[in-house]
Every structure is written in C-alpha cells, then in structure tokens.
Short mmCIF file of C-alpha atoms in Angstrom, two decimals:
data_model
loop_
_atom_site.label_atom_id
_atom_site.label_comp_id
_atom_site.label_asym_id
_atom_site.label_seq_id
_atom_site.Cartn_x
_atom_site.Cartn_y
_atom_site.Cartn_z
CA MET E 133 -7.31 21.81 -25.40
CA ALA E 134 -10.67 21.26 -27.10
CA SER E 135 -12.24 17.72 -26.73
CA TRP E 136 -14.94 15.94 -28.89
CA LEU E 137 -16.33 14.88 -25.40
CA GLN E 138 -18.49 17.68 -23.91
CA ILE E 139 -16.59 18.89 -20.75
CA PRO E 140 -18.14 21.48 -18.62
CA LYS E 141 -15.79 24.58 -18.38
CA ASN E 142 -15.78 24.64 -14.63
CA SER E 143 -14.96 20.80 -14.31
CA PRO E 144 -11.76 19.90 -12.31
CA PHE E 145 -11.22 17.14 -14.71
CA SER E 146 -10.54 18.91 -17.92
CA LEU E 147 -8.39 17.48 -20.76
CA ALA E 148 -5.48 19.18 -19.27
CA ASN E 149 -5.75 17.00 -16.16
CA ILE E 150 -6.34 13.15 -16.86
CA PRO E 151 -6.22 12.00 -13.08
CA PHE E 152 -6.33 8.21 -12.20
CA GLY E 153 -8.47 6.40 -9.81
CA ILE E 154 -10.24 3.33 -9.05
CA ILE E 155 -13.99 2.80 -9.77
CA SER E 156 -16.53 0.28 -9.59
CA ALA E 157 -19.78 0.36 -11.70
CA SER E 158 -20.60 -3.34 -10.87
CA ALA E 159 -18.92 -5.98 -8.71
CA SER E 160 -15.28 -5.33 -9.49
CA ARG E 161 -12.83 -2.53 -8.99
CA VAL E 162 -10.96 -1.37 -12.05
CA PRO E 163 -8.52 1.62 -12.84
CA ALA E 164 -10.03 4.59 -14.58
CA ILE E 165 -9.44 8.20 -15.41
CA ALA E 166 -11.90 10.99 -14.78
CA ILE E 167 -12.70 13.24 -17.69
CA GLY E 168 -15.37 16.06 -17.32
CA GLU E 169 -18.59 14.22 -15.99
CA TYR E 170 -17.26 10.72 -17.05
CA ALA E 171 -15.01 8.04 -15.82
CA LEU E 172 -13.13 6.03 -18.64
CA ASN E 173 -12.84 2.36 -17.51
CA LEU E 174 -9.38 1.54 -18.41
CA ASN E 175 -9.98 -2.19 -18.23
CA ALA E 176 -12.63 -2.01 -20.79
CA PHE E 177 -10.71 0.43 -22.88
CA ALA E 178 -7.52 -1.71 -22.93
CA SER E 179 -9.27 -5.03 -23.43
CA SER E 180 -10.93 -3.53 -26.59
CA GLY E 181 -7.71 -2.38 -28.13
CA GLY E 182 -7.84 1.26 -26.85
CA PHE E 183 -4.21 1.17 -26.34
CA SER E 184 -3.29 -0.27 -29.57
CA GLN E 185 -1.46 2.89 -30.76
CA LEU E 186 0.82 3.14 -27.60
CA PRO E 187 3.58 0.53 -27.91
CA ALA E 188 5.05 1.37 -24.54
CA ILE E 189 2.18 0.02 -22.64
CA GLN E 190 1.47 -3.24 -24.68
CA GLN E 191 3.40 -5.45 -22.40
CA HIS E 192 1.94 -4.02 -19.18
CA LEU E 193 -1.87 -4.05 -20.20
CA GLY E 194 -2.58 -6.29 -17.26
CA VAL E 195 -2.14 -3.19 -14.83
CA PHE E 196 -5.63 -1.91 -15.92
CA ASN E 197 -7.15 -5.11 -14.55
CA GLU E 198 -5.93 -4.70 -11.04
CA PRO E 199 -8.23 -3.38 -8.05
CA THR E 200 -5.64 -0.72 -7.15
CA LEU E 201 -3.29 1.67 -9.05
CA ASN E 202 -0.22 0.14 -7.45
CA ALA E 203 0.81 -1.97 -10.48
CA PHE E 204 0.40 1.07 -12.82
CA ALA E 205 2.13 3.43 -10.44
CA ALA E 206 5.21 1.10 -10.07
CA LEU E 207 5.76 1.36 -13.90
CA GLY E 208 7.29 4.68 -13.14
CA ARG E 209 6.93 8.33 -14.34
CA PRO E 210 7.98 8.11 -17.95
CA VAL E 211 5.22 5.39 -18.57
CA HIS E 212 2.69 7.51 -16.65
CA ARG E 213 3.55 10.34 -18.69
CA GLN E 214 3.10 8.48 -22.14
CA VAL E 215 -0.16 6.86 -20.96
CA ARG E 216 -1.48 10.39 -19.89
CA GLU E 217 -0.37 12.15 -23.15
CA TYR E 218 -1.95 9.21 -25.32
CA LEU E 219 -5.32 9.63 -23.37
CA GLN E 220 -5.27 13.32 -24.01
CA ASN E 221 -4.69 12.65 -27.56
CA VAL E 222 -7.56 10.08 -27.88
CA PHE E 223 -9.94 12.70 -26.48
CA ARG E 224 -8.84 15.70 -28.42
CA ALA E 225 -11.17 17.17 -30.89
CA ASP E 226 -8.31 16.75 -33.52
CA THR E 227 -7.27 13.43 -32.24
CA GLN E 228 -4.78 11.22 -34.39
CA PHE E 229 -6.72 8.10 -33.45
CA PRO E 230 -10.48 8.92 -34.03
CA GLN E 231 -11.09 5.11 -34.57
CA ILE E 232 -10.06 4.31 -31.00
CA LEU E 233 -12.92 6.05 -29.33
CA LYS E 234 -14.31 9.25 -30.95
CA ASP E 235 -15.84 7.21 -33.90
CA ASN E 236 -16.32 4.20 -31.84
CA ALA E 237 -19.87 4.25 -30.35
CA ASP E 238 -19.71 0.69 -29.17
CA LEU E 239 -16.60 1.33 -26.94
CA GLN E 240 -17.96 4.77 -25.82
CA LYS E 241 -20.99 2.75 -24.48
CA THR E 242 -18.96 0.19 -22.81
CA ALA E 243 -16.05 2.20 -21.41
CA LEU E 244 -17.37 5.70 -20.68
CA VAL E 245 -19.44 5.66 -17.49
CA PRO E 246 -21.11 8.83 -16.07
CA LEU E 247 -19.37 9.84 -12.69
CA SER E 248 -22.63 9.97 -11.00
CA LYS E 249 -23.06 6.13 -11.56
CA VAL E 250 -19.71 4.99 -10.33
CA GLU E 251 -18.40 4.32 -6.85
CA ASN E 252 -15.01 5.68 -5.99
CA HIS E 253 -12.38 3.92 -3.70
CA VAL E 254 -9.06 4.62 -2.20
CA PRO E 255 -6.92 4.46 -5.27
CA MET E 256 -3.90 2.58 -3.96
CA GLN E 257 -3.11 -0.04 -1.34
CA ILE E 258 -1.44 2.01 1.24
CA GLY E 259 1.21 0.12 3.20
CA ASP E 260 2.40 3.13 5.35
CA TYR E 261 1.07 6.71 5.86
CA THR E 262 3.46 9.44 7.08
CA ASP E 263 2.03 12.88 7.83
CA PHE E 264 4.30 15.95 7.55
CA TYR E 265 4.05 19.28 9.25
CA ALA E 266 5.21 21.60 6.37
CA GLY E 267 2.57 24.28 6.70
CA LEU E 268 4.80 27.00 8.22
CA ASN E 269 1.79 29.24 8.98
CA HIS E 270 -0.12 26.50 10.68
CA ALA E 271 2.99 25.33 12.55
CA TYR E 272 3.42 28.98 13.69
CA ASN E 273 -0.27 29.66 14.58
CA VAL E 274 -0.47 26.55 16.76
CA GLY E 275 2.70 27.19 18.31
CA VAL E 276 1.65 30.69 19.43
CA LEU E 277 -1.26 29.11 21.07
CA PHE E 278 0.70 26.84 23.11
CA ARG E 279 4.13 28.68 23.52
CA GLY E 280 3.68 32.13 22.67
CA PRO E 281 5.10 34.01 19.47
CA GLU E 282 8.64 33.95 20.60
CA ASN E 283 8.91 30.13 20.87
CA ALA E 284 6.13 29.28 18.43
CA LEU E 285 8.47 27.24 16.03
CA GLN E 286 10.78 24.63 17.58
CA PRO E 287 14.47 25.03 16.68
CA ASN E 288 14.46 22.05 14.30
CA TYR E 289 11.48 23.36 12.25
CA LYS E 290 13.34 25.32 9.61
CA HIS E 291 15.96 22.64 9.18
CA LEU E 292 14.02 19.36 8.44
CA PRO E 293 10.43 18.34 7.42
CA VAL E 294 8.96 17.31 10.64
CA ALA E 295 6.49 14.30 10.50
CA TYR E 296 4.82 11.57 12.41
CA HIS E 297 3.77 7.99 11.11
CA GLY E 298 -0.07 7.89 10.86
CA ARG E 299 -2.55 5.03 10.37
CA ALA E 300 -2.92 3.63 6.88
CA SER E 301 -5.72 1.48 7.69
CA SER E 302 -8.20 4.22 8.35
CA VAL E 303 -7.48 6.22 5.21
CA VAL E 304 -10.90 6.42 3.32
CA ALA E 305 -12.12 7.73 0.20
CA SER E 306 -14.23 11.05 -0.11
CA GLY E 307 -17.68 10.64 0.87
CA THR E 308 -17.07 7.89 3.50
CA PRO E 309 -18.76 9.24 6.71
CA LEU E 310 -16.74 8.99 10.02
CA HIS E 311 -17.87 8.50 13.74
CA ARG E 312 -16.90 10.86 16.17
CA PRO E 313 -13.92 9.47 18.17
CA GLN E 314 -13.98 8.95 21.80
CA GLY E 315 -11.21 8.33 24.29
CA GLN E 316 -9.22 9.96 27.14
CA ILE E 317 -9.51 13.77 27.59
CA LEU E 318 -8.42 16.19 30.33
CA ALA E 319 -11.76 17.82 31.19
CA ASN E 320 -10.12 20.25 33.58
CA PRO E 321 -6.45 21.04 32.67
CA ALA E 322 -6.23 23.16 35.72
CA ALA E 323 -7.08 20.50 38.15
CA ASN E 324 -4.42 19.02 40.23
CA PRO E 325 -3.95 16.07 40.20
CA LYS E 326 -4.65 15.87 36.50
CA LEU E 327 -7.06 13.14 35.96
CA PRO E 328 -8.53 12.18 32.57
CA ILE E 329 -12.08 10.98 31.84
CA PHE E 330 -13.50 8.87 29.02
CA SER E 331 -15.61 10.87 26.76
CA PRO E 332 -16.66 11.52 23.08
CA CYS E 333 -14.15 14.06 21.42
CA LYS E 334 -15.44 17.60 22.23
CA ARG E 335 -12.97 19.38 19.94
CA LEU E 336 -13.11 17.62 16.60
CA ASP E 337 -11.27 19.45 13.76
CA ILE E 338 -10.11 19.38 10.36
CA GLU E 339 -6.87 19.91 8.45
CA LEU E 340 -6.56 20.97 4.95
CA GLU E 341 -3.70 19.17 3.43
CA LEU E 342 -2.44 17.75 0.02
CA ALA E 343 -0.83 14.27 -0.02
CA ALA E 344 1.50 12.43 -2.30
CA PHE E 345 1.45 8.77 -3.40
CA ILE E 346 4.68 7.08 -4.02
CA SER E 347 5.09 5.21 -7.38
CA THR E 348 8.72 3.43 -7.44
CA PRO E 349 10.21 2.33 -4.29
CA ASN E 350 13.84 2.53 -3.02
CA ASP E 351 15.77 -0.38 -1.59
CA LEU E 352 16.36 -0.47 2.08
CA GLY E 353 19.57 1.23 3.02
CA LYS E 354 19.63 3.46 -0.13
CA PRO E 355 18.35 7.09 0.20
CA VAL E 356 16.65 8.79 -2.68
CA SER E 357 18.52 11.93 -3.62
CA ILE E 358 16.57 15.36 -3.84
CA GLU E 359 17.42 15.30 -7.57
CA GLU E 360 15.69 11.86 -8.06
CA ALA E 361 12.91 12.37 -5.53
CA GLU E 362 10.21 13.84 -7.72
CA ASP E 363 10.32 10.80 -9.97
CA HIS E 364 9.42 8.50 -7.06
CA ILE E 365 6.11 10.40 -6.72
CA PHE E 366 3.02 9.18 -8.62
CA GLY E 367 0.73 12.15 -8.03
CA LEU E 368 -1.21 14.21 -5.39
CA VAL E 369 -4.46 14.07 -3.80
CA LEU E 370 -6.40 16.31 -1.40
CA MET E 371 -6.50 15.17 2.23
CA ASN E 372 -8.51 15.91 5.29
CA ASP E 373 -6.36 14.98 8.54
CA TRP E 374 -9.30 14.83 10.86
CA SER E 375 -7.92 15.80 14.35
CA ALA E 376 -9.43 15.12 17.97
CA ARG E 377 -7.80 18.01 19.65
CA ASP E 378 -8.73 17.35 23.29
CA ILE E 379 -7.55 13.66 22.81
CA GLN E 380 -4.39 14.86 21.35
CA ALA E 381 -3.68 17.43 24.06
CA TRP E 382 -3.74 14.68 26.65
CA GLU E 383 -1.81 11.96 24.72
CA TYR E 384 0.80 13.65 22.68
CA VAL E 385 3.48 14.08 25.30
CA PRO E 386 6.05 12.70 24.94
CA LEU E 387 5.51 10.66 21.76
CA GLY E 388 3.19 12.76 19.52
CA PRO E 389 -0.27 11.98 17.99
CA PHE E 390 -1.82 8.53 18.28
CA ASN E 391 -5.60 8.06 18.99
CA ALA E 392 -6.21 11.70 18.13
CA LYS E 393 -5.30 11.04 14.48
CA ASN E 394 -5.92 7.30 13.91
CA PHE E 395 -9.70 7.27 13.46
CA GLY E 396 -9.96 8.49 10.04
CA THR E 397 -8.12 10.37 7.17
CA THR E 398 -10.09 11.40 4.13
CA ILE E 399 -8.54 11.54 0.67
CA THR E 400 -9.75 12.41 -2.95
CA PRO E 401 -10.18 9.29 -4.88
CA TRP E 402 -8.62 10.80 -8.17
CA VAL E 403 -4.62 11.13 -8.19
CA VAL E 404 -3.48 14.04 -10.10
CA LEU E 405 -0.22 13.12 -11.83
CA ILE E 406 2.98 15.25 -11.09
CA ASP E 407 3.14 16.18 -14.90
CA ALA E 408 -0.43 17.59 -14.79
CA LEU E 409 0.74 20.12 -12.11
CA GLU E 410 3.85 21.15 -13.92
CA PRO E 411 2.23 24.33 -15.45
CA PHE E 412 1.37 25.60 -11.94
CA ARG E 413 4.70 25.58 -10.40
CA ALA E 414 5.61 28.54 -8.14
CA ALA E 415 7.92 29.55 -5.40
CA GLY E 416 7.30 28.23 -2.00
CA LEU E 417 7.51 29.96 1.42
CA GLU E 418 10.89 31.59 2.62
CA PRO E 419 13.00 30.79 -0.25
CA GLY E 420 15.84 32.39 1.89
CA ASN E 421 15.73 29.33 4.02
CA ARG E 422 16.98 27.15 1.39
CA ASP E 423 20.53 28.26 1.90
CA SER E 424 20.53 27.10 5.46
CA LEU E 425 19.41 23.61 4.74
CA LEU E 426 21.68 20.72 4.85
CA PRO E 427 22.81 19.83 1.28
CA TYR E 428 20.50 16.71 0.94
CA LEU E 429 17.45 18.94 1.13
CA ARG E 430 18.63 21.70 -1.15
CA GLU E 431 16.68 21.79 -4.55
CA LYS E 432 18.12 23.49 -7.47
CA ARG E 433 14.92 25.21 -8.67
CA ALA E 434 13.09 27.72 -6.68
CA GLU E 435 9.67 26.80 -7.88
CA ASN E 436 9.16 24.00 -5.48
CA ALA E 437 5.50 24.54 -4.67
CA TYR E 438 2.25 24.77 -6.72
CA GLU E 439 -0.09 27.57 -7.32
CA ILE E 440 -3.28 25.80 -6.26
CA PRO E 441 -6.15 27.72 -4.78
CA LEU E 442 -7.75 25.81 -1.84
CA GLU E 443 -10.87 26.05 0.11
CA VAL E 444 -12.82 24.53 3.05
CA GLU E 445 -16.75 24.49 3.30
CA ILE E 446 -18.90 23.25 6.05
CA THR E 447 -22.42 22.30 5.60
CA ASN E 448 -24.43 21.92 8.66
CA LYS E 449 -27.51 19.51 9.24
CA GLY E 450 -29.72 21.93 7.59
CA GLY E 451 -27.84 21.83 4.46
CA GLN E 452 -26.46 25.34 4.23
CA PRO E 453 -22.95 25.45 3.14
CA THR E 454 -20.48 27.98 4.38
CA VAL E 455 -17.11 28.52 2.85
CA ILE E 456 -14.87 29.06 6.12
CA SER E 457 -11.39 29.27 4.65
CA LYS E 458 -9.48 29.77 1.28
CA SER E 459 -5.82 29.07 1.20
CA ASN E 460 -3.14 28.11 -1.40
CA ALA E 461 -0.81 25.14 -1.72
CA ARG E 462 2.07 27.54 -2.08
CA ASN E 463 1.85 27.92 1.67
CA LEU E 464 4.35 24.93 2.45
CA LEU E 465 7.70 25.37 3.67
CA TYR E 466 9.00 22.02 2.26
CA SER E 467 8.20 20.26 -1.05
CA PHE E 468 7.09 16.71 -1.61
CA PRO E 469 10.58 15.97 -3.12
CA GLN E 470 12.18 17.27 0.02
CA MET E 471 9.73 15.04 2.22
CA VAL E 472 10.89 12.13 0.14
CA ALA E 473 14.49 12.85 0.51
CA HIS E 474 14.35 13.30 4.23
CA HIS E 475 12.12 10.36 4.62
CA THR E 476 14.67 8.09 3.00
CA ILE E 477 17.89 9.67 4.21
CA THR E 478 18.31 7.08 6.96
CA GLY E 479 17.87 4.39 4.46
CA CYS E 480 14.20 3.81 5.11
CA ASN E 481 12.54 1.91 2.17
CA LEU E 482 9.47 3.77 0.80
CA ARG E 483 7.08 1.49 -1.24
CA THR E 484 4.49 1.72 -4.03
CA GLY E 485 1.37 3.14 -2.56
CA ASP E 486 2.86 4.96 0.57
CA LEU E 487 1.12 8.14 1.36
CA LEU E 488 2.96 11.31 2.42
CA GLY E 489 0.78 14.05 3.84
CA SER E 490 1.85 17.79 3.50
CA GLY E 491 0.71 19.08 6.79
CA THR E 492 -1.99 21.77 7.34
CA ILE E 493 -1.91 24.50 4.58
CA SER E 494 -2.74 27.89 6.08
CA GLY E 495 -2.30 31.52 5.05
CA THR E 496 -1.55 34.45 6.88
CA GLU E 497 -4.66 36.45 6.31
CA PRO E 498 -8.01 36.09 8.17
CA ASN E 499 -10.04 33.13 6.95
CA THR E 500 -7.06 31.41 5.19
CA GLN E 501 -6.34 28.92 7.99
CA GLY E 502 -6.55 25.30 7.33
CA SER E 503 -8.05 24.13 10.77
CA LEU E 504 -10.74 25.36 13.07
CA LEU E 505 -8.26 25.53 15.93
CA GLU E 506 -6.37 28.35 14.17
CA GLN E 507 -9.59 30.26 13.14
CA THR E 508 -11.32 30.15 16.56
CA ASN E 509 -8.18 29.98 18.81
CA GLY E 510 -10.47 27.67 20.79
CA LYS E 511 -12.18 30.85 21.96
CA THR E 512 -14.00 32.65 19.23
CA PRO E 513 -16.50 30.55 17.32
CA LEU E 514 -17.20 30.88 13.53
CA LYS E 515 -20.58 31.94 12.37
CA LEU E 516 -22.08 29.77 9.54
CA ALA E 517 -24.50 30.83 6.84
CA ASP E 518 -27.71 29.93 8.94
CA GLY E 519 -26.50 31.95 11.93
CA SER E 520 -25.31 28.98 14.03
CA GLU E 521 -21.80 28.93 15.44
CA ARG E 522 -18.91 26.43 15.52
CA MET E 523 -15.93 26.33 17.62
CA PHE E 524 -15.34 22.71 16.45
CA LEU E 525 -17.36 20.23 14.44
CA GLU E 526 -20.83 18.86 15.56
CA ASP E 527 -22.40 15.76 14.71
CA GLY E 528 -24.11 15.92 11.17
CA ASP E 529 -21.66 18.55 9.88
CA THR E 530 -20.28 17.92 6.39
CA VAL E 531 -16.79 19.17 5.53
CA ILE E 532 -15.83 19.67 1.87
CA LEU E 533 -12.30 20.38 0.72
CA ARG E 534 -11.56 21.59 -2.87
CA GLY E 535 -8.52 22.57 -4.81
CA MET E 536 -8.28 23.49 -8.34
CA ALA E 537 -5.63 25.26 -10.62
CA GLY E 538 -5.85 26.85 -13.81
CA SER E 539 -8.88 28.58 -15.74
CA ASP E 540 -12.04 27.92 -17.48
CA GLY E 541 -11.92 24.83 -19.76
CA ASN E 542 -8.49 23.77 -18.56
CA TYR E 543 -8.71 23.31 -14.84
CA VAL E 544 -6.55 20.81 -12.95
CA GLY E 545 -8.44 19.76 -9.89
CA PHE E 546 -8.93 16.85 -7.51
CA GLY E 547 -12.61 16.81 -7.09
CA ASP E 548 -14.26 17.33 -3.58
CA CYS E 549 -12.97 15.84 -0.58
CA ILE E 550 -15.95 15.05 1.55
CA GLY E 551 -16.52 13.70 5.02
CA THR E 552 -19.66 13.65 7.35
CA ILE E 553 -19.33 13.53 11.15
CA LEU E 554 -21.53 10.88 12.63
CA PRO E 555 -22.44 10.43 16.49
CA PRO E 556 -20.03 8.34 18.40
CA VAL E 557 -20.46 4.55 18.52
CA ALA E 558 -22.34 3.50 21.68
CA LEU E 559 -20.32 1.34 24.00
#
C-alpha cells in the first residue's frame, strides 16, 4: 500500500502494520500509532476530528485520552480492526478522506511527531504476567543439558503448554537499562554439603520470545474456548525474558523460577495487532502432535503460527554489534490461542492487559538458538565482532531483539527490543 507520508522501505512500521503504543512528547502519556518514522498522537488526532468519518468509535473517543491502551483494547477485536483499517485509509496515497490529515497541515503539525522525539512506555497496565515454555527446540536443548537426550522433554510437554507466573511489576519498555541481579548461587555444585553464597549473577542470559496482550477478559469460572481464544488477544510484542541462570539453578527445585526471572522483562513498546499478522500465518511445529491433544486444545486450522524472522544482536562496550542468532516465530509448539484456552480451562479469569510470553524461540540449526545457554552449552563461548568472547552477558552489554515479517515497503515489525546491563547495585 502506497502512502502520501514518506515511509522508508525498510521500516517495520509500514502502512501494512499500524501498531499501537503509548508515547509522551511532553508531560502526559497518550495512545499513538507508529507509521514510518513518525508517531501519530491519537489524542490530538481524535480531539481535532480525526475520527469524524468512523462512526463506530465516536462514543469511545475517550479511550485515546488514557495513559495506557487498556481501555482501547477492552473494546474488542472488531473495533480494533475498524480503527486500524480507518487509519490505513487516512494514510493511503489515494485516501478517501484527504481533508482529515493529508491536506490538513495544521493537524499534521500537531499530531505527527517524529519517533526520535517521543518517549515510549509500557503500552498497557499489566495486572498479571504468565510466561509459557512453548519453544520446543529450546525446551529440548535445555533438557538435554540437564537430563540427556532420552529424557530431555518431560512427559507432559507435548500435551499442554507449560508455564509459570512471572512478575508484572518489572516488565519494562525497550531501552530501559537493568542492573545485574544478585542473590544466592551455588558456587561449587560438586561440594558436599551444598552451601550457597551471596553473589552477583555470573550467568546472565537472554531469552528471545514473543508475547501477547489480552484484550477482552473472561469471567471467573468461565473458560475461553479454543475457537474464541484469538478474539481475546489484542496483539503481540517482542520480549526478552532475562534470566539469571545460576540463581535459577539453585532456587528452581521444587517450585520453579522466582528471583532468577523477577528482576526484569523487556518488551517492545508497539503492539502489533493480530489482524496485521494474518498474512503471515504458517504451520507451527509438529502438526502431528495436534491429534494427541485433548479436545479443548485442538485448533481447526493448521496454520497456528507466524512466519516472522527473528534475530538477536549483542553490542559490547566498544559499540561493535554482533548478530548471534537468527530464528523464526514458527518455532513454537503451541499457539497463543492454545495458551489462552489452557490458561482459562480451570476457570481462571484473564484480564485486559495481562501478558502471556511464548517461551524461548529457538531453531534447530547452529546460531538459531534464542538463549546463550543453548549456544554455548555453558562451556564454549561465542566470539563477538571485536574478538572478545561471551559465555554469558557482561556489564555494559546491550542486547537487541528484532522481528519483522513481510518485504520492502510492506514490513510488519515490532521495532527494536533493547536492554543494557548495568553493574549490580552496591549493598
């Protein structure tokens, strides 16, 4: 789709995308969309009659004067679709409504803000955050490290989407630096008795994930069916589920991750709507496994994943970037609708703004793994562009996750998911 607004061909925010986020260019936070190198301030747009040709949103214009996207997301997928399609029309070269923005220099000056001049924020108020473990190759690779190839996957793995409840308060927007966590680690696993020490994390890792925001909630006691689950999803973001592997190794038995995961989770600030990803549907992993699933998890269509190329880049203190991994969103065993259906099968009530992580998305070939633990096996370090080596992250390292589907001029992407590791806080 051609636009009257100049959009770089390699922009993740083409007219085919229209992702939603929260920005501040002054004191207040407001909803916006990203398009090319600009953000459209939806509060300014709405208050100046920008939505005058969209009857469906007239009684809900107040959602664009909120500091989060929760109120807009709660309106439901049909409304999201109409708003997105309307904004696409407004920006098309052959727009039906040139008076709205194309020929309105005053509104352009007020509502279109260069992305370089806005601050991005976590787009939704997150009540709960659940991280799934749907990356089959990651689960297998990590299982081999700890249990060997014959017992790499636990017996339940191919029957249900495994998950743990994470910490919502420490989910941060891309660009937010994080201090190296510290806590109890087992310095000598072979020692007897096993006695921990207090130490900064020495095995700090990344996890390349996607995550879904919930739009419409379900009532307590009422599961969401697999047929309806997708309509409860607002959209997706990229996510880095930072992991303190040595803290995790000591604490996770018998109840799973805790402090190893709660110090920070980074997400991209722009939410890509489910409808924008529809053209990139693809078959996920092991379709034959679907027949062995219990009925509440069986999807009718085989294309329950997305063809989205993903990559991980590390930039050290010297500023030399190294792409260490390239993967694809197709490398998931379970879909987000399956995660929603399983999460609610007990009657658990998901709420608007809840965040569901996919689990680490790894491939099977060399340099397609979504974590350093898999790439190095904790034994063989990676070489970066400047010749330095990494077994795990060092202070000063900046990690960038990227994901973008489509082709030149029509990319649908998330933007960069960036985090820099600071030294631990002095105690």
